[in-house]
Amino acid sequence: MPRPRCERCQRPLDHCLCPLIPALDSRTRVILLQHPSETAHALNTARLAALGLNNAELRIGEVFDDLHDLLATPGYHPVLLFPGDDAQVLTAYGEAGDKPLLLIVPDGTWRKARKLLYLNPLLGGLPRVTLGQVAASRYRLRKAPEAGALSTIEAVVGALNTLEQPACFDALLAPFETLIEGQIRAMGVETFQRNHGRE
């Protein structure tokens, strides 16, 4: 019989993360487009990001039929958080009159994120933005495909910390850190060091 789960964070009730999930306000609207294969992932950081931000939304699918309406959300300038040769490095908002961003964040492996862009041509037409200097990922359980690769929640926190400084969104990372520590404990520190210790 499966363990009872929290309806909100989807974790087993005895490991519910809800007490750690903040409710942060942001000028930026964050739309997380999650590939369906990510929903069952143990960490599911896109879900944690959406739960912790009042001005965020998580959508799950491969083809998003209402993208046109979504990108036309009044009062926002839509951009895609995704690397590319033409991607602009994010900087802080200027004057209060600046139109805040509608930050579209694909969630999935690199291959699946690119597939989302391919299946939704409107996304490919958006201006791309990327993070400048990034700290090493805290996602110590994953071999990053390349230097500077971050989990979805880390990328969102980095983007918001840059755009809305001096506001700080690091509180979003609290449940993520707890999940990782729990998984390290479950596998045993020795196994973790053997498989994931820094080179």
Coordinates of C-alpha atoms in Angstrom, one line a residue:
M1 CA 0.0 0.0 0.0
P2 CA 1.5 3.4 -1.0
R3 CA 2.4 5.8 1.7
P4 CA 0.0 8.7 2.1
R5 CA 1.2 11.8 0.4
C6 CA 0.7 15.5 0.9
E7 CA -1.6 16.8 -1.8
R8 CA 0.3 20.1 -2.0
C9 CA 4.0 19.2 -2.2
Q10 CA 3.5 15.6 -3.3
R11 CA 5.9 14.2 -0.7
P12 CA 5.1 11.4 1.7
L13 CA 3.2 12.9 4.7
D14 CA 6.1 12.0 7.1
H15 CA 8.4 14.0 4.8
C16 CA 6.1 16.9 4.0
L17 CA 8.0 20.0 2.9
C18 CA 5.2 22.5 3.2
P19 CA 6.5 24.1 6.4
L20 CA 9.7 25.0 4.5
I21 CA 8.0 26.4 1.4
P22 CA 7.8 30.3 1.5
A23 CA 5.1 32.5 -0.1
L24 CA 7.3 35.1 -1.8
D25 CA 6.0 38.1 -3.8
S26 CA 7.8 39.1 -7.0
R27 CA 7.3 41.7 -9.7
T28 CA 8.4 39.1 -12.2
R29 CA 5.7 36.5 -13.3
V30 CA 7.3 33.0 -13.6
I31 CA 5.7 30.4 -15.8
L32 CA 7.3 27.0 -15.5
L33 CA 6.6 24.6 -18.5
Q34 CA 7.3 21.1 -17.2
H35 CA 7.8 18.1 -19.5
P36 CA 5.4 15.4 -18.2
S37 CA 8.3 13.0 -17.5
E38 CA 9.5 15.4 -14.7
T39 CA 6.4 15.2 -12.6
A40 CA 7.4 11.9 -11.0
H41 CA 11.0 13.0 -10.3
A42 CA 11.8 12.8 -6.6
L43 CA 13.0 16.4 -6.4
N44 CA 10.6 18.1 -8.9
T45 CA 12.1 21.5 -8.3
A46 CA 9.8 23.3 -10.7
R47 CA 6.9 22.4 -8.5
L48 CA 8.7 23.7 -5.4
A49 CA 9.4 27.0 -7.2
A50 CA 5.8 27.4 -8.2
L51 CA 4.5 26.6 -4.7
G52 CA 7.0 29.1 -3.1
L53 CA 6.2 32.1 -5.4
N54 CA 2.9 33.9 -5.3
N55 CA 3.3 35.2 -8.9
A56 CA 4.2 31.8 -10.5
E57 CA 2.4 29.0 -12.3
L58 CA 3.3 25.5 -13.2
R59 CA 2.0 24.0 -16.4
I60 CA 2.6 20.4 -17.4
G61 CA 2.6 19.1 -21.0
E62 CA 4.4 18.9 -24.2
V63 CA 2.2 21.1 -26.4
F64 CA 0.7 24.2 -24.8
D65 CA -2.3 25.3 -26.9
D66 CA -2.9 28.6 -25.1
L67 CA 0.6 29.9 -25.3
H68 CA -0.5 32.9 -27.5
D69 CA -2.8 34.1 -24.7
L70 CA -0.3 33.4 -22.0
L71 CA 2.4 35.4 -23.7
A72 CA 0.0 38.3 -24.2
T73 CA -0.5 38.6 -20.4
P74 CA -1.1 42.3 -19.9
G75 CA 1.7 44.3 -18.1
Y76 CA 4.5 41.9 -18.7
H77 CA 7.3 41.5 -21.3
P78 CA 7.7 37.7 -22.2
V79 CA 11.2 36.2 -22.3
L80 CA 12.5 32.6 -22.3
L81 CA 15.1 31.6 -19.7
F82 CA 17.2 29.4 -21.9
P83 CA 20.8 29.6 -23.0
G84 CA 21.7 30.4 -26.6
D85 CA 24.2 32.4 -28.6
D86 CA 21.7 35.3 -28.8
A87 CA 20.6 35.1 -25.1
Q88 CA 20.9 38.4 -23.2
V89 CA 22.4 38.2 -19.7
L90 CA 19.8 39.3 -17.1
T91 CA 20.3 42.6 -15.2
A92 CA 18.4 44.3 -12.5
Y93 CA 15.2 46.2 -13.3
G94 CA 15.8 49.9 -13.8
E95 CA 13.2 52.5 -13.0
A96 CA 9.9 51.5 -11.5
G97 CA 8.3 52.1 -14.9
D98 CA 10.2 49.1 -16.4
K99 CA 7.7 46.5 -17.5
P100 CA 8.4 43.4 -15.5
L101 CA 9.2 40.1 -17.2
L102 CA 7.0 37.2 -17.9
L103 CA 9.8 34.6 -17.4
I104 CA 9.1 31.4 -19.2
V105 CA 11.2 28.5 -17.8
P106 CA 11.2 25.1 -19.5
D107 CA 11.7 22.3 -17.0
G108 CA 13.2 19.0 -18.1
T109 CA 16.5 17.5 -19.2
W110 CA 18.2 19.6 -21.9
R111 CA 16.9 17.2 -24.6
K112 CA 13.3 17.5 -23.3
A113 CA 13.5 21.2 -22.8
R114 CA 14.7 21.6 -26.4
K115 CA 11.8 19.3 -27.5
L116 CA 9.4 21.7 -25.7
L117 CA 10.8 24.6 -27.7
Y118 CA 10.5 22.5 -31.0
L119 CA 6.9 21.5 -30.3
N120 CA 5.9 25.1 -29.3
P121 CA 7.3 27.4 -32.0
L122 CA 6.1 30.5 -30.1
L123 CA 8.7 29.8 -27.4
G124 CA 11.4 29.7 -30.0
G125 CA 10.5 33.1 -31.1
L126 CA 10.8 34.7 -27.7
P127 CA 13.9 36.8 -26.7
R128 CA 16.2 34.5 -24.7
V129 CA 17.7 35.5 -21.4
T130 CA 20.3 33.8 -19.3
L131 CA 22.1 34.2 -16.0
G132 CA 25.5 35.8 -15.7
Q133 CA 27.9 34.4 -13.2
V134 CA 26.4 31.4 -11.5
A135 CA 27.6 29.6 -8.4
A136 CA 28.1 25.9 -8.5
S137 CA 24.8 24.0 -8.4
R138 CA 23.7 22.7 -4.9
Y139 CA 22.2 19.7 -6.7
R140 CA 24.9 17.4 -5.4
L141 CA 23.1 14.2 -6.5
R142 CA 23.4 14.9 -10.2
K143 CA 26.3 15.0 -12.6
A144 CA 25.8 18.3 -14.4
P145 CA 26.0 18.0 -18.2
E146 CA 28.1 21.1 -18.3
A147 CA 29.7 23.7 -16.1
G148 CA 27.1 26.2 -14.9
A149 CA 24.2 23.9 -15.2
L150 CA 21.6 24.4 -12.5
S151 CA 18.4 22.8 -11.4
T152 CA 15.2 24.6 -12.3
I153 CA 14.6 26.1 -8.9
E154 CA 18.2 27.4 -8.7
A155 CA 17.9 29.0 -12.1
V156 CA 14.6 30.7 -11.0
V157 CA 16.2 32.0 -7.8
G158 CA 19.2 33.3 -9.7
A159 CA 17.1 35.1 -12.2
L160 CA 14.8 36.7 -9.5
N161 CA 17.8 37.7 -7.3
T162 CA 19.3 39.4 -10.3
L163 CA 16.2 41.1 -11.6
E164 CA 14.7 42.3 -8.3
Q165 CA 17.8 43.1 -6.2
P166 CA 18.2 43.9 -3.4
A167 CA 15.2 41.5 -2.8
C168 CA 16.5 38.0 -2.1
F169 CA 14.7 34.8 -3.0
D170 CA 17.1 32.3 -1.4
A171 CA 14.3 31.1 0.9
L172 CA 12.9 29.2 -2.1
L173 CA 15.9 26.9 -1.8
A174 CA 15.1 25.7 1.7
P175 CA 12.9 22.7 0.8
F176 CA 15.3 21.8 -2.1
E177 CA 18.2 21.7 0.3
T178 CA 16.2 19.5 2.7
L179 CA 15.3 17.1 -0.1
I180 CA 18.9 16.7 -1.1
E181 CA 20.1 16.2 2.5
G182 CA 17.4 13.6 3.0
Q183 CA 18.4 11.7 -0.2
I184 CA 22.1 11.8 0.9
R185 CA 21.1 10.3 4.3
A186 CA 19.0 7.6 2.6
M187 CA 21.8 6.5 0.3
G188 CA 24.4 6.7 3.1
V189 CA 27.3 9.3 3.2
E190 CA 29.9 6.7 2.1
T191 CA 27.9 5.9 -1.1
F192 CA 27.3 9.6 -1.7
Q193 CA 31.0 10.4 -1.4
R194 CA 31.9 7.5 -3.7
N195 CA 29.4 8.4 -6.4
H196 CA 29.1 12.2 -6.1
G197 CA 32.1 13.4 -4.2
R198 CA 33.9 16.3 -5.9
E199 CA 36.7 15.3 -8.2

